[in-house]
PDB file of C-alpha atoms and ligand atoms in Angstrom:
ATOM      1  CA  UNK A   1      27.824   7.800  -3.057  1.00 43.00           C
ATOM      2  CA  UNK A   2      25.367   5.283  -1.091  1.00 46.00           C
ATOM      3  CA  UNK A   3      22.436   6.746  -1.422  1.00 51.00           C
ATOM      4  CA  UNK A   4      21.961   7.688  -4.826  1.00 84.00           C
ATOM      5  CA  UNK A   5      20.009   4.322  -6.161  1.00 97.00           C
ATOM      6  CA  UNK A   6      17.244   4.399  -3.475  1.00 98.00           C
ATOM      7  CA  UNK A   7      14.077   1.439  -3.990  1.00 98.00           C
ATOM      8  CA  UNK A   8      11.305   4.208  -3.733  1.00 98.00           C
ATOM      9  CA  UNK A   9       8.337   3.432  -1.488  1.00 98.00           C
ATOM     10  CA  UNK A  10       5.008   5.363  -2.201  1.00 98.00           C
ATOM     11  CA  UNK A  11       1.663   6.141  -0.396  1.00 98.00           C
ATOM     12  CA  UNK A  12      -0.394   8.820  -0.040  1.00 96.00           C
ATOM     13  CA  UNK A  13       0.403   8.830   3.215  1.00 94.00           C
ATOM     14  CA  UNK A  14       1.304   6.854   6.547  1.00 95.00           C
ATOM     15  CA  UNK A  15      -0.208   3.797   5.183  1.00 95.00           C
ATOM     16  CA  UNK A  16       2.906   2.610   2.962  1.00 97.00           C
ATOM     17  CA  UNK A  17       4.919   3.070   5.973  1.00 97.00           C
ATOM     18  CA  UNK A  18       2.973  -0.711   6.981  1.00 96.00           C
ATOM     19  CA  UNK A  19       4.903  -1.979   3.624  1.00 98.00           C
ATOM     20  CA  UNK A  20       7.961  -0.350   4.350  1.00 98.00           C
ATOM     21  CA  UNK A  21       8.782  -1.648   7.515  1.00 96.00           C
ATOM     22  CA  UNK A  22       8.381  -5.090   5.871  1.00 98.00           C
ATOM     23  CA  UNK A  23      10.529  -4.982   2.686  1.00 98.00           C
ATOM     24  CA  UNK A  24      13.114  -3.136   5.121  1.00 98.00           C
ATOM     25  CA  UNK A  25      13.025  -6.235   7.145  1.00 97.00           C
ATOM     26  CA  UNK A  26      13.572  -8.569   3.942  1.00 98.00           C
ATOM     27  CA  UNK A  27      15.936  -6.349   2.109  1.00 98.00           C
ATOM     28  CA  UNK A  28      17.749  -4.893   4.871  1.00 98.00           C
ATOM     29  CA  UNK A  29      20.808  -3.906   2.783  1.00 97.00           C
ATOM     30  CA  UNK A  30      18.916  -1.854   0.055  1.00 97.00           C
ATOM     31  CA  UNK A  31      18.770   2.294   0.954  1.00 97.00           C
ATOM     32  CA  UNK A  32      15.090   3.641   0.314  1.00 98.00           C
ATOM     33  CA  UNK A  33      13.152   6.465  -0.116  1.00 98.00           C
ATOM     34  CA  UNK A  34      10.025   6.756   1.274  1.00 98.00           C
ATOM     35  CA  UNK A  35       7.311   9.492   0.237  1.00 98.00           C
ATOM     36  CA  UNK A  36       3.937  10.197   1.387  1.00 98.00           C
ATOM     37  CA  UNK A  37       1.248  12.643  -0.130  1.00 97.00           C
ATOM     38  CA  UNK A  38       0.635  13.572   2.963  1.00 95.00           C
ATOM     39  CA  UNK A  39      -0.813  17.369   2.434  1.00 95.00           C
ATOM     40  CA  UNK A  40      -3.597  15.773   0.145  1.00 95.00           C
ATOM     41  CA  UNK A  41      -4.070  12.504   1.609  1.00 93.00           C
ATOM     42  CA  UNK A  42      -6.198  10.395   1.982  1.00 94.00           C
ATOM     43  CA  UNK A  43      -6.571   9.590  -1.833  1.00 95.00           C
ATOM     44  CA  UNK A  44      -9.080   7.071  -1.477  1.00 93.00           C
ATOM     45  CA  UNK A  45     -12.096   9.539  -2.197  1.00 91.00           C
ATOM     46  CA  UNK A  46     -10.800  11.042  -4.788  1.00 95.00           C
ATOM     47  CA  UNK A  47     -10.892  10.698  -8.407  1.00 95.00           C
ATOM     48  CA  UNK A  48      -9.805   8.250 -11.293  1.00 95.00           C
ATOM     49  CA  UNK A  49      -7.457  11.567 -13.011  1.00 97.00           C
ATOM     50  CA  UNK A  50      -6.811  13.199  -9.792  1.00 97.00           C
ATOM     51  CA  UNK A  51      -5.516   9.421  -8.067  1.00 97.00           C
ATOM     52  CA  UNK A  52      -3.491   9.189 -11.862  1.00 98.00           C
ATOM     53  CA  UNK A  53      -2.068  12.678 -11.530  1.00 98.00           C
ATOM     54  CA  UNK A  54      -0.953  12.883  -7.919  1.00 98.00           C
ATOM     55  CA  UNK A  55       0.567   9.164  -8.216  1.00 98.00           C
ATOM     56  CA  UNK A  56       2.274  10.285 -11.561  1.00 98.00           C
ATOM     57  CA  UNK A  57       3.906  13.701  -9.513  1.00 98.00           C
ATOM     58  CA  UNK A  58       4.714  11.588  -7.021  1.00 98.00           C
ATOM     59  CA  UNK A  59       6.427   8.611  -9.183  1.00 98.00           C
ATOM     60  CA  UNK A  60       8.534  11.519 -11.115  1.00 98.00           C
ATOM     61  CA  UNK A  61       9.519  12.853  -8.124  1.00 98.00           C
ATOM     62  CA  UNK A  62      11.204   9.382  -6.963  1.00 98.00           C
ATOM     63  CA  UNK A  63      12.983   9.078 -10.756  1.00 98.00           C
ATOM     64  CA  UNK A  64      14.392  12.587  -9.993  1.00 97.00           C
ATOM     65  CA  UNK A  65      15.726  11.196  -7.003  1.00 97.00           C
ATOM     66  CA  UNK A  66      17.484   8.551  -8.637  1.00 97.00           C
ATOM     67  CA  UNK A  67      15.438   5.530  -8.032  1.00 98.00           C
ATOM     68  CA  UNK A  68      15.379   2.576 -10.860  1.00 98.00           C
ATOM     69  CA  UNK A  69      12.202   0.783  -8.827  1.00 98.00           C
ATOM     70  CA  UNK A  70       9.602   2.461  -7.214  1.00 98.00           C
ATOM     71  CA  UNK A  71       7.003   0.813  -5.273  1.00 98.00           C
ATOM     72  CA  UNK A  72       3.165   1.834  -4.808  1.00 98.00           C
ATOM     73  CA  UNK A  73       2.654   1.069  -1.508  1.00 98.00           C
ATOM     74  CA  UNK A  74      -1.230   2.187  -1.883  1.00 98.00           C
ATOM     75  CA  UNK A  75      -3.983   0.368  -2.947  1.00 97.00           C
ATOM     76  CA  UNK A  76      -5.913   3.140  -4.354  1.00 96.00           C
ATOM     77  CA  UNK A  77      -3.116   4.373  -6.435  1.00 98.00           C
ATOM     78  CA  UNK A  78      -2.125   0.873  -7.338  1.00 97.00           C
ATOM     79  CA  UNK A  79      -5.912   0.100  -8.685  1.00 96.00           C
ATOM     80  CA  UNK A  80      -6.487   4.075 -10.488  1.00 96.00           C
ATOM     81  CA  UNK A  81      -2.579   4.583 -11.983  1.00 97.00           C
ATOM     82  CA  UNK A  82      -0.317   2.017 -12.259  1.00 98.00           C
ATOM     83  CA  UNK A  83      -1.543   0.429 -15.206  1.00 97.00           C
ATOM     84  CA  UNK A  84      -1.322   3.541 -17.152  1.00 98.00           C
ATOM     85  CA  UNK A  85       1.749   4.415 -15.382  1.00 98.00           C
ATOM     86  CA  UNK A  86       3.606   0.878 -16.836  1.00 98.00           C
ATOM     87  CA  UNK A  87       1.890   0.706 -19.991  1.00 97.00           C
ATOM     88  CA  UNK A  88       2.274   4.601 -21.180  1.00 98.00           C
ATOM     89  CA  UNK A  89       4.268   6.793 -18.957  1.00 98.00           C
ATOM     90  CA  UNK A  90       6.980   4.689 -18.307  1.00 98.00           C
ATOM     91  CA  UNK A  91       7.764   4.190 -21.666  1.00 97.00           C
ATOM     92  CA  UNK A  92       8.219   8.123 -22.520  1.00 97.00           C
ATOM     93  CA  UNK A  93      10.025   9.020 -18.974  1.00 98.00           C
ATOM     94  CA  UNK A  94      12.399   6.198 -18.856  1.00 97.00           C
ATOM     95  CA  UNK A  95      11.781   2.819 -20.042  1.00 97.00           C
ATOM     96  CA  UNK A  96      14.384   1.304 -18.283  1.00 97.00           C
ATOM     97  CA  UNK A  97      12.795   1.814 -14.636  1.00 98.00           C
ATOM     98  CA  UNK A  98      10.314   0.001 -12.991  1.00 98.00           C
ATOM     99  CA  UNK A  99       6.788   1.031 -10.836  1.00 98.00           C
ATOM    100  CA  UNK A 100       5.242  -2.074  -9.016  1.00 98.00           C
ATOM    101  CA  UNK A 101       1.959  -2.033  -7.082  1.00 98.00           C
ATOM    102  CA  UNK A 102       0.622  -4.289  -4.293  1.00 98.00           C
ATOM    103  CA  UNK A 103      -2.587  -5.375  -5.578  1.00 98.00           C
ATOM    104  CA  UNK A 104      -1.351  -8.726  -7.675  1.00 97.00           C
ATOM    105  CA  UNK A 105       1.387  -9.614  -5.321  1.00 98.00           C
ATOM    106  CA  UNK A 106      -1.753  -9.601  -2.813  1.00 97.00           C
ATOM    107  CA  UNK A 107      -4.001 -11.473  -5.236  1.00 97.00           C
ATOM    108  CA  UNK A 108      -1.060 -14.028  -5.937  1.00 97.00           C
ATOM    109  CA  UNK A 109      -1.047 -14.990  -2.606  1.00 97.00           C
ATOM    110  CA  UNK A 110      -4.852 -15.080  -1.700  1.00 97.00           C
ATOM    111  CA  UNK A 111      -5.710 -18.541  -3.145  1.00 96.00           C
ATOM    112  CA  UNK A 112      -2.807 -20.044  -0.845  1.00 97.00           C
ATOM    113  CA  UNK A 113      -4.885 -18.343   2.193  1.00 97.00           C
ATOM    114  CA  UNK A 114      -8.267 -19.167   1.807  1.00 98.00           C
ATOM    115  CA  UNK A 115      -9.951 -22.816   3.048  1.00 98.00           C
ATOM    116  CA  UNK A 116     -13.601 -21.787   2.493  1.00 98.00           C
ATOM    117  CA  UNK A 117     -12.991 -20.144  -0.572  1.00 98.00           C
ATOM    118  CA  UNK A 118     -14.726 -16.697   0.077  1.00 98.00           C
ATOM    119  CA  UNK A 119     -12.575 -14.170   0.761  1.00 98.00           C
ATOM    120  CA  UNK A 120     -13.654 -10.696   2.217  1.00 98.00           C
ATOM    121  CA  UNK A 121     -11.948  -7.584   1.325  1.00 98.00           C
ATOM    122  CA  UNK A 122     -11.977  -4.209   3.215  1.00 98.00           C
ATOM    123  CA  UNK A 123     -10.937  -1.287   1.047  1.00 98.00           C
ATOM    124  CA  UNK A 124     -10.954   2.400   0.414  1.00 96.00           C
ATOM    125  CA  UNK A 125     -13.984   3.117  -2.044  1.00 96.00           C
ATOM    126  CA  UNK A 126     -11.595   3.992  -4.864  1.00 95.00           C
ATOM    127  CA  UNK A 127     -10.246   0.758  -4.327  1.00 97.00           C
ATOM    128  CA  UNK A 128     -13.249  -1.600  -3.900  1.00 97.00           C
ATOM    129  CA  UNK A 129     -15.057   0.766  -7.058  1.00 96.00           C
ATOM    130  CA  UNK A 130     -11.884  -0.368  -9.260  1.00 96.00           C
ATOM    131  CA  UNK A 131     -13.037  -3.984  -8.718  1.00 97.00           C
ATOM    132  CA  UNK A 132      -9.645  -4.491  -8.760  1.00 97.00           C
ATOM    133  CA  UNK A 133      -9.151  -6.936  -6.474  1.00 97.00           C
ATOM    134  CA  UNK A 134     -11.871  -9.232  -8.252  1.00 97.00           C
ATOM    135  CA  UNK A 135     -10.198  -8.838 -11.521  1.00 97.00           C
ATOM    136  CA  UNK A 136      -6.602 -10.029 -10.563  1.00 96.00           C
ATOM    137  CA  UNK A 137      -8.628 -13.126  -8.901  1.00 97.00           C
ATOM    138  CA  UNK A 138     -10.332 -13.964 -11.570  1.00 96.00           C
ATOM    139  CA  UNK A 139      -6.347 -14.425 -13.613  1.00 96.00           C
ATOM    140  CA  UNK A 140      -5.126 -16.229  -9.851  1.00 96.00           C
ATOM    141  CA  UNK A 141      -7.786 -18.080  -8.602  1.00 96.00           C
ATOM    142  CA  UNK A 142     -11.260 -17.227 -10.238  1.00 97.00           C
ATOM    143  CA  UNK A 143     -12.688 -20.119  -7.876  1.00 97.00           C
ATOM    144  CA  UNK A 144     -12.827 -17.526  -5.226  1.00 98.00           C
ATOM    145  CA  UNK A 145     -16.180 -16.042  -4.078  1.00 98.00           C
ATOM    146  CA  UNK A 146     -14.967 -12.024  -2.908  1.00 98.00           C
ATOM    147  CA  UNK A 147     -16.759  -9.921  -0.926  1.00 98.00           C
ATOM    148  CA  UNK A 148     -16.014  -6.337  -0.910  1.00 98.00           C
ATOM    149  CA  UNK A 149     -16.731  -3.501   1.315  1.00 98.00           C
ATOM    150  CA  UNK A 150     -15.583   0.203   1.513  1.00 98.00           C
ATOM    151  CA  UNK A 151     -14.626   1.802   4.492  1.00 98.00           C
ATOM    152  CA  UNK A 152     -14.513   5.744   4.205  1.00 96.00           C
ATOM    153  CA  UNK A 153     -13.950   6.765   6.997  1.00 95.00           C
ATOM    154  CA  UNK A 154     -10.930   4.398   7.875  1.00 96.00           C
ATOM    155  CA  UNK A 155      -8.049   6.274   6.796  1.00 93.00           C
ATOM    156  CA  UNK A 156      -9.106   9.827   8.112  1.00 92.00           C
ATOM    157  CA  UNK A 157      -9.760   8.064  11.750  1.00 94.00           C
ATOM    158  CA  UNK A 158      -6.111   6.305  11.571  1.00 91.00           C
ATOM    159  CA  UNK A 159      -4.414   9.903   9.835  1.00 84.00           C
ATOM    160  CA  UNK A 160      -6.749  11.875  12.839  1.00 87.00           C
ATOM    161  CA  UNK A 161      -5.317   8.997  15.693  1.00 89.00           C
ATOM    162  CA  UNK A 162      -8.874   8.700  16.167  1.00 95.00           C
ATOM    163  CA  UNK A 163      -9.521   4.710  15.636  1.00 95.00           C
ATOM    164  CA  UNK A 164      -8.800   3.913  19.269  1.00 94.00           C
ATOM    165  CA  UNK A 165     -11.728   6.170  20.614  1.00 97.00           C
ATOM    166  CA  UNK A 166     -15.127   4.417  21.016  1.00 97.00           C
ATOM    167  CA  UNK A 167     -16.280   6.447  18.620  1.00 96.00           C
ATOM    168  CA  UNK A 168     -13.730   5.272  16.213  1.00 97.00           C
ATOM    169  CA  UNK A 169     -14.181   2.062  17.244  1.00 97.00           C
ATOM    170  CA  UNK A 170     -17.705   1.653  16.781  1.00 97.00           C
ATOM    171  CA  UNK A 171     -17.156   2.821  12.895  1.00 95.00           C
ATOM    172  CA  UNK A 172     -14.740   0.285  12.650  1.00 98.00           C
ATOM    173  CA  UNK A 173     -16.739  -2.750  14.226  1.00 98.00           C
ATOM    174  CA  UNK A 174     -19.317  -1.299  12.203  1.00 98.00           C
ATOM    175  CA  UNK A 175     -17.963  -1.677   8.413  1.00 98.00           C
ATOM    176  CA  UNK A 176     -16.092  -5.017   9.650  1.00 98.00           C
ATOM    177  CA  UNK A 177     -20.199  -6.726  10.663  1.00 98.00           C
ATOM    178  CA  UNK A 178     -21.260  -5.699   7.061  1.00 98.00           C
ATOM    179  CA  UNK A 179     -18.662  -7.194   5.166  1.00 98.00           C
ATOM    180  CA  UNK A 180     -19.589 -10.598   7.488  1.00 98.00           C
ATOM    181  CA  UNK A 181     -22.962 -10.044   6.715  1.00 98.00           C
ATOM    182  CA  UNK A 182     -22.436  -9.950   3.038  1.00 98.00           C
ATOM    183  CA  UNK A 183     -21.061 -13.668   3.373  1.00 98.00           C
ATOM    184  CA  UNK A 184     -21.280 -15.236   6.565  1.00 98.00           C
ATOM    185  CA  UNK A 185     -18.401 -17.941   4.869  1.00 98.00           C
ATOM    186  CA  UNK A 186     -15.744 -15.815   4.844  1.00 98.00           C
ATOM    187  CA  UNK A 187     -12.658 -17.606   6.597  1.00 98.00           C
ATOM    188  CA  UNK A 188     -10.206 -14.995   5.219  1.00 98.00           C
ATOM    189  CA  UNK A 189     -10.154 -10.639   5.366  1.00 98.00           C
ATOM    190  CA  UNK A 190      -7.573  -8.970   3.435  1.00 98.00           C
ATOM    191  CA  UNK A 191      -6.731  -5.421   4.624  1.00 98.00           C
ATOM    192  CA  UNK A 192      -6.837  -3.553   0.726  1.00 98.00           C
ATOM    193  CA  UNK A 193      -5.759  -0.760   1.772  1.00 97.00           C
ATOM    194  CA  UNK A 194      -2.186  -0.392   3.805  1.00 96.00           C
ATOM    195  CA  UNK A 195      -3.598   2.102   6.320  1.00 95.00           C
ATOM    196  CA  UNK A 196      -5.311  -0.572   7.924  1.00 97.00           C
ATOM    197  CA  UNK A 197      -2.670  -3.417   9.397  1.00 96.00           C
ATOM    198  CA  UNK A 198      -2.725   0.120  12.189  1.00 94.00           C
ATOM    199  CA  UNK A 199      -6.628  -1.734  13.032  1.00 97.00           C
ATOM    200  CA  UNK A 200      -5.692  -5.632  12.478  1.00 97.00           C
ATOM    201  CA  UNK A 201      -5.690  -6.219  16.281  1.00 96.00           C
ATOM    202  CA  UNK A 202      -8.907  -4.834  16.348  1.00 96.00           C
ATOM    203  CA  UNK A 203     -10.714  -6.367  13.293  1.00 98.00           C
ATOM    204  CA  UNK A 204      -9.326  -9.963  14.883  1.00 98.00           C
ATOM    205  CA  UNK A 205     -11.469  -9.561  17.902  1.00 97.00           C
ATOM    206  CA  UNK A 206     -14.153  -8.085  15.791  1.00 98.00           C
ATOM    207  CA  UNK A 207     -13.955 -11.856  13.723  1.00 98.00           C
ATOM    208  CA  UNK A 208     -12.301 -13.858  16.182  1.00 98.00           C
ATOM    209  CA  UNK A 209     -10.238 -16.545  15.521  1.00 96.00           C
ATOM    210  CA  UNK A 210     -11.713 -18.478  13.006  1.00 96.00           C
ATOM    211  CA  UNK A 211     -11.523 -15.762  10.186  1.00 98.00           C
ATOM    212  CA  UNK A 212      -7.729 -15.053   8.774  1.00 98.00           C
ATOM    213  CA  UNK A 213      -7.047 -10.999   8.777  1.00 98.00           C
ATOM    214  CA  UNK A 214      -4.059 -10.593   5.978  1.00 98.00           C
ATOM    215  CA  UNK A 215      -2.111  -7.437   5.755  1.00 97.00           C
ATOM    216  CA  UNK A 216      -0.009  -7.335   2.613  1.00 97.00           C
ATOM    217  CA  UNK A 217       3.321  -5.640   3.749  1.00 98.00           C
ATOM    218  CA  UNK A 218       4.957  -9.188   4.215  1.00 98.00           C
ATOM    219  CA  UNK A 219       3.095 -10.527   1.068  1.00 98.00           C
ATOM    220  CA  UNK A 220       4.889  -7.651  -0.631  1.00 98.00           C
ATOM    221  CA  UNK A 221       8.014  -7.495   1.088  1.00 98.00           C
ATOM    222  CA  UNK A 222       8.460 -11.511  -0.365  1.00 98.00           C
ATOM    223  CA  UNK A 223       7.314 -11.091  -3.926  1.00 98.00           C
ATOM    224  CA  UNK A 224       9.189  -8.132  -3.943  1.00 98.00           C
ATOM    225  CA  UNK A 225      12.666 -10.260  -3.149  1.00 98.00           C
ATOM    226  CA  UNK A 226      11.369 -12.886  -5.313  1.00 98.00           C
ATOM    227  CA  UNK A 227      11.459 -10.062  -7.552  1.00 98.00           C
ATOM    228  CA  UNK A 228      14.762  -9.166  -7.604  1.00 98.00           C
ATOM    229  CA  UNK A 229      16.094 -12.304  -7.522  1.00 98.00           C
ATOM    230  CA  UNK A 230      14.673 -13.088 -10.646  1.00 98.00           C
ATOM    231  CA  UNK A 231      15.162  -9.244 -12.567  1.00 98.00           C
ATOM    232  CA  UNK A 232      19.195  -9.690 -11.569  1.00 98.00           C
ATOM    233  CA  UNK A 233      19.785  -6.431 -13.817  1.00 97.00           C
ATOM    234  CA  UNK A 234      17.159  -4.180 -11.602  1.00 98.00           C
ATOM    235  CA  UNK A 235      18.721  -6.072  -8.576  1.00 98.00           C
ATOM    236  CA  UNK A 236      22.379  -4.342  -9.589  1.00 97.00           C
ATOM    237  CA  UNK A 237      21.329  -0.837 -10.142  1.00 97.00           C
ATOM    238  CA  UNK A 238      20.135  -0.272  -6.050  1.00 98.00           C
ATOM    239  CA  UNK A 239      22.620   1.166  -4.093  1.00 97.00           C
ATOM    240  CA  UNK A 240      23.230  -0.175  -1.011  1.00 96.00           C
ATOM    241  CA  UNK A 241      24.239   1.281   2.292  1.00 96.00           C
ATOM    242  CA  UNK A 242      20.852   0.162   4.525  1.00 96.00           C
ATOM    243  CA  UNK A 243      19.585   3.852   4.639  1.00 96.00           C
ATOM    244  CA  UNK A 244      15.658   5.018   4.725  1.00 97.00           C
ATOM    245  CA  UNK A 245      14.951   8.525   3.558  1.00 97.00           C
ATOM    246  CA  UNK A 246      11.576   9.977   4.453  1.00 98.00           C
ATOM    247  CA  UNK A 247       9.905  12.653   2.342  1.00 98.00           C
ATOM    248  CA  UNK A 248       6.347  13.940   2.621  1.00 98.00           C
ATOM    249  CA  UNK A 249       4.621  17.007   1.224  1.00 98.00           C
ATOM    250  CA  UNK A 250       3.231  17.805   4.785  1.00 95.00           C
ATOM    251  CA  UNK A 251       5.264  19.696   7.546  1.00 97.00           C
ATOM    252  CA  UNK A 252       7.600  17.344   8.410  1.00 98.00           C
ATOM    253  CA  UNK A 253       7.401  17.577  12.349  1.00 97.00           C
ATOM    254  CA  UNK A 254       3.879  16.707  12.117  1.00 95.00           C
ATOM    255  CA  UNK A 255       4.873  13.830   9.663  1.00 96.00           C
ATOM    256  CA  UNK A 256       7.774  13.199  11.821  1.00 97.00           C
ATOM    257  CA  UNK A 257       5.548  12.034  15.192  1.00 94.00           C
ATOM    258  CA  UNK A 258       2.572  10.021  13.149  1.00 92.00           C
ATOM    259  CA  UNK A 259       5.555   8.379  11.121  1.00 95.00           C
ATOM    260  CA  UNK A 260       7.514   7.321  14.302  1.00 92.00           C
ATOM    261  CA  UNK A 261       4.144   6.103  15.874  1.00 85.00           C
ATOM    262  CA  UNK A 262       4.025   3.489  12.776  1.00 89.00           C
ATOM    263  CA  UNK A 263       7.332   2.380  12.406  1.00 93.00           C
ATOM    264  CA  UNK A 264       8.136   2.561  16.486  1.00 90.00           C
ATOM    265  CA  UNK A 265      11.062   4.301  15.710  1.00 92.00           C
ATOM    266  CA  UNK A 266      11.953   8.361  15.689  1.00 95.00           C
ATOM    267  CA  UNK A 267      12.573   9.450  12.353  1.00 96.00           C
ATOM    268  CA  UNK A 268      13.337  12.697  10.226  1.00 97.00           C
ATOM    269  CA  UNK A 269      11.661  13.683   7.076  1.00 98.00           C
ATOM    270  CA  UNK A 270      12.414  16.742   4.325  1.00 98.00           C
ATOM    271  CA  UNK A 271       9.577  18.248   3.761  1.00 98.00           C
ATOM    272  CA  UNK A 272       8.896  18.644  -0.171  1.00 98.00           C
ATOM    273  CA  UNK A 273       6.870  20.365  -2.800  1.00 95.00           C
ATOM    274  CA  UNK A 274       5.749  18.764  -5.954  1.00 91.00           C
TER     275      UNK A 274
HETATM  276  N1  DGL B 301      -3.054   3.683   1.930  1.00 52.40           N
HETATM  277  C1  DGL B 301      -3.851   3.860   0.782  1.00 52.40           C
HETATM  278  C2  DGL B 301      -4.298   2.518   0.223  1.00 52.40           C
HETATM  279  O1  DGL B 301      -3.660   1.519   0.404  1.00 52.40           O
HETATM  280  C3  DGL B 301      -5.033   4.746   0.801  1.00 52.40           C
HETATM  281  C4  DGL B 301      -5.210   5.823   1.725  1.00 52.40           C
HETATM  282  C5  DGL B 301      -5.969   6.974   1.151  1.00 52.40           C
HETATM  283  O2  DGL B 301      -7.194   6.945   1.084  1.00 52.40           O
HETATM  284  O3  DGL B 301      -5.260   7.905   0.806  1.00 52.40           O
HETATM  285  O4  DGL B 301      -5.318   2.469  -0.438  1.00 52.40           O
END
């Protein structure tokens, strides 16, 4: 059977779908399974136990459907469960699979991006409250001077199709001015959260060209090859057949059409309960 090994791709919604795309495009052989949260998206006001519960449902879910490696393609759940997730859970559900985030592949990578040295990051508020971000830097490159903003209302004007309106847009050019503000040296933005690559066009013009803006799927989609290259065990117990599964717990017709909008292609998801 091909697709009973899937890599499982998490989000609490659309976002991961940004992540997805990417490590489909490295790993093209490799069948997935992606899930998002989608009836109680977005995540990213919500809190510390409710972030660790919903990511833990979701993470069981993806062992039950046979996956050895599941990936949090989510910021928020990356910075409020998967520590607790590796360090307890893993060991009492299964020690022999894996749950990776994308917050230290990110932070790996910033020091390599940065000339000025202050970096700016743009996240949901569970995200930038974690301090998350600043932490891993300090281990990767604790030269770096980070700036951090939250930006509420992001994902819930990218889940609502909302961010191209002016409206929309003015929030947007809004939070990306007051992260400038906070340091005017900032030569380098990385989207924390992986709803946003959706806005990167528009944050660009907001900061022109002189100021980087990073979205992590292709970040992740290389450390995550790097990854199996080097964990040749993992790498044998994926099943491949080049298949993509979609699962959300929202209707899937409505997931369906949001879904195809980010991966400009028509898909079909199962709808699912947890
Ligand atoms: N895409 C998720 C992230 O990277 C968050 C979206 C949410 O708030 O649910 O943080």
């Amino acid at each position: 059977m091909k697709n009973d090994f899937p890599i499982g791709i998490f989000d609490s919604g659309y976002g991961g779908l940004t992540v997805l795309s990417e490590i489909r495009k490295s790993l093209p052989n490799y069948d997935f399974i992606y899930f998002g949260d989608n009836a109680r998206a977005p995540y990213g006001n919500r809190s510390f136990e409710l972030v660790y519960d919903f990511t833990l449902e979701a993470v069981n879910y993806l062992f039950s459907q046979g996956c050895p490696l599941v990936i949090l393609a989510c910021n928020t759940a990356s910075a409020k469960a998967l520590r607790t997730i590796q360090q307890k859970d893993l060991e009492k559900i299964d020690p022999t699979k894996r749950v990776l985030g994308v917050i230290r592949p990110s932070a790996e990578e910033i020091g390599f991006l940065t000339g000025t040295k202050h970096v700016g990051i743009l996240g949901t508020i569970g995200t930038i409250q974690s301090d998350s971000y600043k932490i891993e830097l300090q281990k990767y490159a604790p030269e770096i001077i980070v700036s951090q903003h939250a930006c509420p209302m992001w994902v819930p004007l990218i889940e609502n199709d909302v961010h191209q309106t002016s409206a929309g847009k003015l929030f947007i050019e809004e939070d990306v001015r007051k992260l400038m503000l906070i340091d005017p040296k900032i030569d380098t933005i990385i989207l924390a959260c992986t709803h946003y690559p959706i806005l990167q066009e528009q944050i660009q013009k907001i900061v022109g060209e002189k100021v980087k803006v990073i979205s992590q799927g292709p970040i992740v989609a290389e450390k995550l090859s790097l990854y199996l290259e080097r964990n040749k065990d993992m790498e044998a117990r994926i099943s491949r057949g080049g298949t993509c599964s979609y699962r959300t717990t929202e209707n899937a017709i409505i997931f369906n059409k949001k879904a195809s909008q980010f991966l400009g292609e028509e898909i079909s998801a199962q709808q699912i309960e947890l």
